[in-house]
């Protein structure tokens, strides 16, 4: 008797709409290294070149903020919304993002290596290089984003989805994936095909990526 095959449904990222309380308007000057801030809205601020390492934001909103070469390393953002962020270079390695929305932003090189992203929605953004190498992603959605390069090398990804996204180069070296849904991804090239183990693609993608899979496995297509 043939073995019975079992099917498994991919678990989508868990997400609830972020609802913020009434926020107090504040100037960008309140953002300082190691500060712990709650319930603030910062609008039309230029924090470029500022050292804001270890900054803690809870239930805050940042709107139309310029953050070129801003140092946000080891910062912690929770229940926070960021809209229209402009940052040709953003240094945010080892940050913690929990219940965070980032939308309608234009970003260049974004350093999020060794970061922790838990329940994060990134939507409508254009990014040159999103460096998530070594990061831990849980319940993360990228929606309607365009990226030149997305680096997930050595990252741990659980319940991650790319919806209607365009990526030129996807790097997956030594990534660990569980319930990673790539069916909404259009990609030009993939580096580190072994890192796709545990991801989900559709039939059209499987056909389009067949030459890359064959080359990786040493199979000749004639």
PDB file of C-alpha atoms in Angstrom:
ATOM      1  CA  UNK A   1       0.000   0.000   0.000  1.00  0.00           C
ATOM      2  CA  UNK A   2       1.351   3.436  -0.920  1.00  0.00           C
ATOM      3  CA  UNK A   3       2.164   5.763   1.945  1.00  0.00           C
ATOM      4  CA  UNK A   4      -0.510   8.349   2.558  1.00  0.00           C
ATOM      5  CA  UNK A   5       0.601  11.903   1.822  1.00  0.00           C
ATOM      6  CA  UNK A   6      -0.272  14.612   4.302  1.00  0.00           C
ATOM      7  CA  UNK A   7      -0.772  18.268   3.415  1.00  0.00           C
ATOM      8  CA  UNK A   8       0.145  21.272   5.511  1.00  0.00           C
ATOM      9  CA  UNK A   9      -1.203  24.780   5.301  1.00  0.00           C
ATOM     10  CA  UNK A  10       1.273  27.645   5.506  1.00  0.00           C
ATOM     11  CA  UNK A  11       0.714  29.762   8.612  1.00  0.00           C
ATOM     12  CA  UNK A  12       0.374  33.453   7.768  1.00  0.00           C
ATOM     13  CA  UNK A  13       1.981  36.159   9.896  1.00  0.00           C
ATOM     14  CA  UNK A  14      -0.124  37.080  12.895  1.00  0.00           C
ATOM     15  CA  UNK A  15      -1.096  40.726  12.777  1.00  0.00           C
ATOM     16  CA  UNK A  16      -3.609  43.088  14.360  1.00  0.00           C
ATOM     17  CA  UNK A  17      -4.180  46.675  13.258  1.00  0.00           C
ATOM     18  CA  UNK A  18      -2.092  49.035  15.371  1.00  0.00           C
ATOM     19  CA  UNK A  19      -4.337  51.393  17.352  1.00  0.00           C
ATOM     20  CA  UNK A  20      -2.572  54.254  19.083  1.00  0.00           C
ATOM     21  CA  UNK A  21      -3.966  56.380  21.915  1.00  0.00           C
ATOM     22  CA  UNK A  22      -4.205  60.189  21.747  1.00  0.00           C
ATOM     23  CA  UNK A  23      -0.650  61.304  21.165  1.00  0.00           C
ATOM     24  CA  UNK A  24       1.171  64.386  22.416  1.00  0.00           C
ATOM     25  CA  UNK A  25       2.892  66.449  19.728  1.00  0.00           C
ATOM     26  CA  UNK A  26       6.639  66.677  20.299  1.00  0.00           C
ATOM     27  CA  UNK A  27       9.708  68.123  18.660  1.00  0.00           C
ATOM     28  CA  UNK A  28      12.468  65.926  17.280  1.00  0.00           C
ATOM     29  CA  UNK A  29      14.735  67.289  20.030  1.00  0.00           C
ATOM     30  CA  UNK A  30      13.102  64.877  22.516  1.00  0.00           C
ATOM     31  CA  UNK A  31      14.808  62.002  20.718  1.00  0.00           C
ATOM     32  CA  UNK A  32      18.073  61.476  22.578  1.00  0.00           C
ATOM     33  CA  UNK A  33      20.357  58.495  23.264  1.00  0.00           C
ATOM     34  CA  UNK A  34      18.884  56.134  25.848  1.00  0.00           C
ATOM     35  CA  UNK A  35      15.666  58.142  26.247  1.00  0.00           C
ATOM     36  CA  UNK A  36      12.473  56.224  27.063  1.00  0.00           C
ATOM     37  CA  UNK A  37       9.468  57.946  25.465  1.00  0.00           C
ATOM     38  CA  UNK A  38       5.792  57.040  25.332  1.00  0.00           C
ATOM     39  CA  UNK A  39       2.679  58.452  23.675  1.00  0.00           C
ATOM     40  CA  UNK A  40       4.393  61.019  21.419  1.00  0.00           C
ATOM     41  CA  UNK A  41       3.987  62.098  17.794  1.00  0.00           C
ATOM     42  CA  UNK A  42       7.016  63.621  16.064  1.00  0.00           C
ATOM     43  CA  UNK A  43       6.257  65.246  12.713  1.00  0.00           C
ATOM     44  CA  UNK A  44       8.452  66.876  10.042  1.00  0.00           C
ATOM     45  CA  UNK A  45      11.711  66.481  11.927  1.00  0.00           C
ATOM     46  CA  UNK A  46      15.286  66.157  10.721  1.00  0.00           C
ATOM     47  CA  UNK A  47      17.293  63.834  12.955  1.00  0.00           C
ATOM     48  CA  UNK A  48      20.055  63.192  10.426  1.00  0.00           C
ATOM     49  CA  UNK A  49      23.455  62.388  11.855  1.00  0.00           C
ATOM     50  CA  UNK A  50      22.123  62.079  15.402  1.00  0.00           C
ATOM     51  CA  UNK A  51      23.341  59.441  17.860  1.00  0.00           C
ATOM     52  CA  UNK A  52      20.143  57.830  19.183  1.00  0.00           C
ATOM     53  CA  UNK A  53      21.479  54.453  20.289  1.00  0.00           C
ATOM     54  CA  UNK A  54      19.405  52.664  22.966  1.00  0.00           C
ATOM     55  CA  UNK A  55      16.410  54.939  22.305  1.00  0.00           C
ATOM     56  CA  UNK A  56      13.120  53.412  23.514  1.00  0.00           C
ATOM     57  CA  UNK A  57       9.801  54.388  21.895  1.00  0.00           C
ATOM     58  CA  UNK A  58       6.451  52.987  23.006  1.00  0.00           C
ATOM     59  CA  UNK A  59       3.062  53.892  21.509  1.00  0.00           C
ATOM     60  CA  UNK A  60       4.611  56.628  19.360  1.00  0.00           C
ATOM     61  CA  UNK A  61       4.317  57.882  15.800  1.00  0.00           C
ATOM     62  CA  UNK A  62       7.002  59.348  13.557  1.00  0.00           C
ATOM     63  CA  UNK A  63       5.756  61.122  10.431  1.00  0.00           C
ATOM     64  CA  UNK A  64       7.805  62.744   7.651  1.00  0.00           C
ATOM     65  CA  UNK A  65      11.141  62.322   9.432  1.00  0.00           C
ATOM     66  CA  UNK A  66      14.559  62.587   7.746  1.00  0.00           C
ATOM     67  CA  UNK A  67      17.071  60.225   9.333  1.00  0.00           C
ATOM     68  CA  UNK A  68      20.174  60.114   7.110  1.00  0.00           C
ATOM     69  CA  UNK A  69      23.144  58.532   8.937  1.00  0.00           C
ATOM     70  CA  UNK A  70      21.117  58.388  12.162  1.00  0.00           C
ATOM     71  CA  UNK A  71      22.504  55.901  14.691  1.00  0.00           C
ATOM     72  CA  UNK A  72      19.629  53.828  16.099  1.00  0.00           C
ATOM     73  CA  UNK A  73      21.703  50.832  17.111  1.00  0.00           C
ATOM     74  CA  UNK A  74      20.141  48.772  19.936  1.00  0.00           C
ATOM     75  CA  UNK A  75      17.028  50.975  19.940  1.00  0.00           C
ATOM     76  CA  UNK A  76      13.685  49.467  20.943  1.00  0.00           C
ATOM     77  CA  UNK A  77      10.397  50.399  19.259  1.00  0.00           C
ATOM     78  CA  UNK A  78       7.104  48.906  20.355  1.00  0.00           C
ATOM     79  CA  UNK A  79       3.523  49.683  19.276  1.00  0.00           C
ATOM     80  CA  UNK A  80       4.920  52.437  17.075  1.00  0.00           C
ATOM     81  CA  UNK A  81       4.020  53.688  13.599  1.00  0.00           C
ATOM     82  CA  UNK A  82       6.563  55.232  11.219  1.00  0.00           C
ATOM     83  CA  UNK A  83       5.358  56.931   8.022  1.00  0.00           C
ATOM     84  CA  UNK A  84       7.221  58.767   5.268  1.00  0.00           C
ATOM     85  CA  UNK A  85      10.684  58.112   6.682  1.00  0.00           C
ATOM     86  CA  UNK A  86      13.553  59.291   4.514  1.00  0.00           C
ATOM     87  CA  UNK A  87      16.952  57.737   5.146  1.00  0.00           C
ATOM     88  CA  UNK A  88      19.636  57.265   2.467  1.00  0.00           C
ATOM     89  CA  UNK A  89      21.636  55.457   5.189  1.00  0.00           C
ATOM     90  CA  UNK A  90      20.104  54.187   8.440  1.00  0.00           C
ATOM     91  CA  UNK A  91      22.177  52.440  11.097  1.00  0.00           C
ATOM     92  CA  UNK A  92      19.855  50.292  13.193  1.00  0.00           C
ATOM     93  CA  UNK A  93      21.718  47.097  13.898  1.00  0.00           C
ATOM     94  CA  UNK A  94      20.587  45.027  16.902  1.00  0.00           C
ATOM     95  CA  UNK A  95      17.357  46.978  17.254  1.00  0.00           C
ATOM     96  CA  UNK A  96      14.135  45.467  18.569  1.00  0.00           C
ATOM     97  CA  UNK A  97      10.907  46.171  16.663  1.00  0.00           C
ATOM     98  CA  UNK A  98       7.726  44.824  18.200  1.00  0.00           C
ATOM     99  CA  UNK A  99       4.243  45.712  16.907  1.00  0.00           C
ATOM    100  CA  UNK A 100       5.662  48.267  14.468  1.00  0.00           C
ATOM    101  CA  UNK A 101       4.299  49.648  11.180  1.00  0.00           C
ATOM    102  CA  UNK A 102       6.651  51.221   8.622  1.00  0.00           C
ATOM    103  CA  UNK A 103       4.986  52.638   5.528  1.00  0.00           C
ATOM    104  CA  UNK A 104       5.388  54.947   2.505  1.00  0.00           C
ATOM    105  CA  UNK A 105       9.104  55.423   3.121  1.00  0.00           C
ATOM    106  CA  UNK A 106      12.125  55.875   0.836  1.00  0.00           C
ATOM    107  CA  UNK A 107      15.201  54.202   2.252  1.00  0.00           C
ATOM    108  CA  UNK A 108      18.681  53.566   0.935  1.00  0.00           C
ATOM    109  CA  UNK A 109      20.994  51.265   2.888  1.00  0.00           C
ATOM    110  CA  UNK A 110      19.236  50.028   6.022  1.00  0.00           C
ATOM    111  CA  UNK A 111      21.313  48.146   8.592  1.00  0.00           C
ATOM    112  CA  UNK A 112      19.076  45.840  10.629  1.00  0.00           C
ATOM    113  CA  UNK A 113      21.587  43.046  11.148  1.00  0.00           C
ATOM    114  CA  UNK A 114      21.130  40.969  14.320  1.00  0.00           C
ATOM    115  CA  UNK A 115      17.819  42.769  14.917  1.00  0.00           C
ATOM    116  CA  UNK A 116      14.640  41.271  16.349  1.00  0.00           C
ATOM    117  CA  UNK A 117      11.429  41.924  14.413  1.00  0.00           C
ATOM    118  CA  UNK A 118       8.247  40.647  16.028  1.00  0.00           C
ATOM    119  CA  UNK A 119       4.860  41.516  14.492  1.00  0.00           C
ATOM    120  CA  UNK A 120       6.086  44.060  11.965  1.00  0.00           C
ATOM    121  CA  UNK A 121       4.396  45.380   8.808  1.00  0.00           C
ATOM    122  CA  UNK A 122       6.496  47.117   6.154  1.00  0.00           C
ATOM    123  CA  UNK A 123       4.323  48.466   3.346  1.00  0.00           C
ATOM    124  CA  UNK A 124       4.645  50.708   0.326  1.00  0.00           C
ATOM    125  CA  UNK A 125       8.368  51.276   0.816  1.00  0.00           C
ATOM    126  CA  UNK A 126      11.246  51.539  -1.627  1.00  0.00           C
ATOM    127  CA  UNK A 127      14.568  50.279  -0.268  1.00  0.00           C
ATOM    128  CA  UNK A 128      17.963  49.970  -1.940  1.00  0.00           C
ATOM    129  CA  UNK A 129      19.466  47.476   0.514  1.00  0.00           C
ATOM    130  CA  UNK A 130      17.693  45.930   3.497  1.00  0.00           C
ATOM    131  CA  UNK A 131      20.307  44.150   5.570  1.00  0.00           C
ATOM    132  CA  UNK A 132      18.592  41.663   7.903  1.00  0.00           C
ATOM    133  CA  UNK A 133      21.579  39.350   8.160  1.00  0.00           C
ATOM    134  CA  UNK A 134      21.474  37.344  11.371  1.00  0.00           C
ATOM    135  CA  UNK A 135      18.137  38.882  12.382  1.00  0.00           C
ATOM    136  CA  UNK A 136      15.195  37.056  13.942  1.00  0.00           C
ATOM    137  CA  UNK A 137      11.886  37.672  12.165  1.00  0.00           C
ATOM    138  CA  UNK A 138       8.572  36.482  13.597  1.00  0.00           C
ATOM    139  CA  UNK A 139       5.186  37.483  12.132  1.00  0.00           C
ATOM    140  CA  UNK A 140       6.669  39.914   9.611  1.00  0.00           C
ATOM    141  CA  UNK A 141       4.969  41.093   6.415  1.00  0.00           C
ATOM    142  CA  UNK A 142       6.485  43.061   3.546  1.00  0.00           C
ATOM    143  CA  UNK A 143       3.680  44.397   1.360  1.00  0.00           C
ATOM    144  CA  UNK A 144       3.925  46.267  -1.951  1.00  0.00           C
ATOM    145  CA  UNK A 145       7.605  47.024  -1.476  1.00  0.00           C
ATOM    146  CA  UNK A 146      10.381  47.413  -4.041  1.00  0.00           C
ATOM    147  CA  UNK A 147      13.875  46.426  -2.969  1.00  0.00           C
ATOM    148  CA  UNK A 148      17.134  46.337  -4.876  1.00  0.00           C
ATOM    149  CA  UNK A 149      18.593  43.825  -2.418  1.00  0.00           C
ATOM    150  CA  UNK A 150      17.060  41.928   0.508  1.00  0.00           C
ATOM    151  CA  UNK A 151      19.666  40.153   2.631  1.00  0.00           C
ATOM    152  CA  UNK A 152      18.278  37.421   4.906  1.00  0.00           C
ATOM    153  CA  UNK A 153      21.554  35.568   5.229  1.00  0.00           C
ATOM    154  CA  UNK A 154      21.790  33.634   8.521  1.00  0.00           C
ATOM    155  CA  UNK A 155      18.402  35.062   9.563  1.00  0.00           C
ATOM    156  CA  UNK A 156      15.781  33.031  11.414  1.00  0.00           C
ATOM    157  CA  UNK A 157      12.374  33.569   9.815  1.00  0.00           C
ATOM    158  CA  UNK A 158       9.050  32.276  11.143  1.00  0.00           C
ATOM    159  CA  UNK A 159       5.704  33.297   9.652  1.00  0.00           C
ATOM    160  CA  UNK A 160       7.106  35.790   7.175  1.00  0.00           C
ATOM    161  CA  UNK A 161       5.293  36.875   4.001  1.00  0.00           C
ATOM    162  CA  UNK A 162       6.242  38.970   0.994  1.00  0.00           C
ATOM    163  CA  UNK A 163       3.077  40.254  -0.675  1.00  0.00           C
ATOM    164  CA  UNK A 164       3.225  41.985  -4.072  1.00  0.00           C
ATOM    165  CA  UNK A 165       6.933  42.711  -3.621  1.00  0.00           C
ATOM    166  CA  UNK A 166       9.678  43.191  -6.196  1.00  0.00           C
ATOM    167  CA  UNK A 167      13.255  42.281  -5.274  1.00  0.00           C
ATOM    168  CA  UNK A 168      16.231  42.331  -7.621  1.00  0.00           C
ATOM    169  CA  UNK A 169      18.552  40.205  -5.452  1.00  0.00           C
ATOM    170  CA  UNK A 170      17.397  37.972  -2.594  1.00  0.00           C
ATOM    171  CA  UNK A 171      20.205  36.623  -0.402  1.00  0.00           C
ATOM    172  CA  UNK A 172      19.328  33.549   1.672  1.00  0.00           C
ATOM    173  CA  UNK A 173      22.695  32.042   2.663  1.00  0.00           C
ATOM    174  CA  UNK A 174      22.280  29.859   5.797  1.00  0.00           C
ATOM    175  CA  UNK A 175      18.805  31.281   6.493  1.00  0.00           C
ATOM    176  CA  UNK A 176      16.408  29.208   8.600  1.00  0.00           C
ATOM    177  CA  UNK A 177      12.815  29.383   7.370  1.00  0.00           C
ATOM    178  CA  UNK A 178       9.487  28.180   8.714  1.00  0.00           C
ATOM    179  CA  UNK A 179       6.232  29.301   7.107  1.00  0.00           C
ATOM    180  CA  UNK A 180       7.990  31.826   4.863  1.00  0.00           C
ATOM    181  CA  UNK A 181       5.560  32.693   2.064  1.00  0.00           C
ATOM    182  CA  UNK A 182       7.268  33.932  -1.094  1.00  0.00           C
ATOM    183  CA  UNK A 183       4.289  33.490  -3.424  1.00  0.00           C
ATOM    184  CA  UNK A 184       3.823  37.245  -3.710  1.00  0.00           C
ATOM    185  CA  UNK A 185       7.456  37.872  -4.642  1.00  0.00           C
ATOM    186  CA  UNK A 186       8.918  38.770  -8.031  1.00  0.00           C
ATOM    187  CA  UNK A 187      12.687  38.301  -7.915  1.00  0.00           C
ATOM    188  CA  UNK A 188      15.496  38.539 -10.463  1.00  0.00           C
ATOM    189  CA  UNK A 189      18.156  36.456  -8.714  1.00  0.00           C
ATOM    190  CA  UNK A 190      18.533  34.374  -5.557  1.00  0.00           C
ATOM    191  CA  UNK A 191      21.806  33.854  -3.714  1.00  0.00           C
ATOM    192  CA  UNK A 192      21.988  30.885  -1.344  1.00  0.00           C
ATOM    193  CA  UNK A 193      19.233  28.589  -2.620  1.00  0.00           C
ATOM    194  CA  UNK A 194      19.736  26.185   0.312  1.00  0.00           C
ATOM    195  CA  UNK A 195      18.336  28.893   2.566  1.00  0.00           C
ATOM    196  CA  UNK A 196      14.935  28.543   0.878  1.00  0.00           C
ATOM    197  CA  UNK A 197      14.294  25.275   2.698  1.00  0.00           C
ATOM    198  CA  UNK A 198      11.036  25.775   4.614  1.00  0.00           C
ATOM    199  CA  UNK A 199       9.775  28.526   2.284  1.00  0.00           C
ATOM    200  CA  UNK A 200       6.650  28.306   0.087  1.00  0.00           C
ATOM    201  CA  UNK A 201       6.501  29.236  -3.601  1.00  0.00           C
ATOM    202  CA  UNK A 202       3.897  28.699  -6.309  1.00  0.00           C
ATOM    203  CA  UNK A 203       4.017  26.741  -9.548  1.00  0.00           C
ATOM    204  CA  UNK A 204       4.791  29.759 -11.718  1.00  0.00           C
ATOM    205  CA  UNK A 205       7.781  30.637  -9.550  1.00  0.00           C
ATOM    206  CA  UNK A 206       8.976  27.019  -9.534  1.00  0.00           C
ATOM    207  CA  UNK A 207       8.982  27.050 -13.340  1.00  0.00           C
ATOM    208  CA  UNK A 208      10.690  30.431 -13.584  1.00  0.00           C
ATOM    209  CA  UNK A 209      13.351  29.508 -11.050  1.00  0.00           C
ATOM    210  CA  UNK A 210      13.948  26.008 -12.473  1.00  0.00           C
ATOM    211  CA  UNK A 211      17.210  26.983 -14.258  1.00  0.00           C
ATOM    212  CA  UNK A 212      18.605  28.333 -10.963  1.00  0.00           C
ATOM    213  CA  UNK A 213      17.547  25.188  -9.104  1.00  0.00           C
ATOM    214  CA  UNK A 214      19.073  22.978 -11.808  1.00  0.00           C
ATOM    215  CA  UNK A 215      22.346  24.902 -11.807  1.00  0.00           C
ATOM    216  CA  UNK A 216      22.494  24.679  -8.009  1.00  0.00           C
ATOM    217  CA  UNK A 217      21.986  20.904  -8.142  1.00  0.00           C
ATOM    218  CA  UNK A 218      24.371  20.395 -11.029  1.00  0.00           C
ATOM    219  CA  UNK A 219      21.613  19.350 -13.429  1.00  0.00           C
ATOM    220  CA  UNK A 220      21.976  20.159 -17.111  1.00  0.00           C
ATOM    221  CA  UNK A 221      18.977  21.461 -19.004  1.00  0.00           C
ATOM    222  CA  UNK A 222      19.081  20.521 -22.701  1.00  0.00           C
TER     223      UNK A 222
END
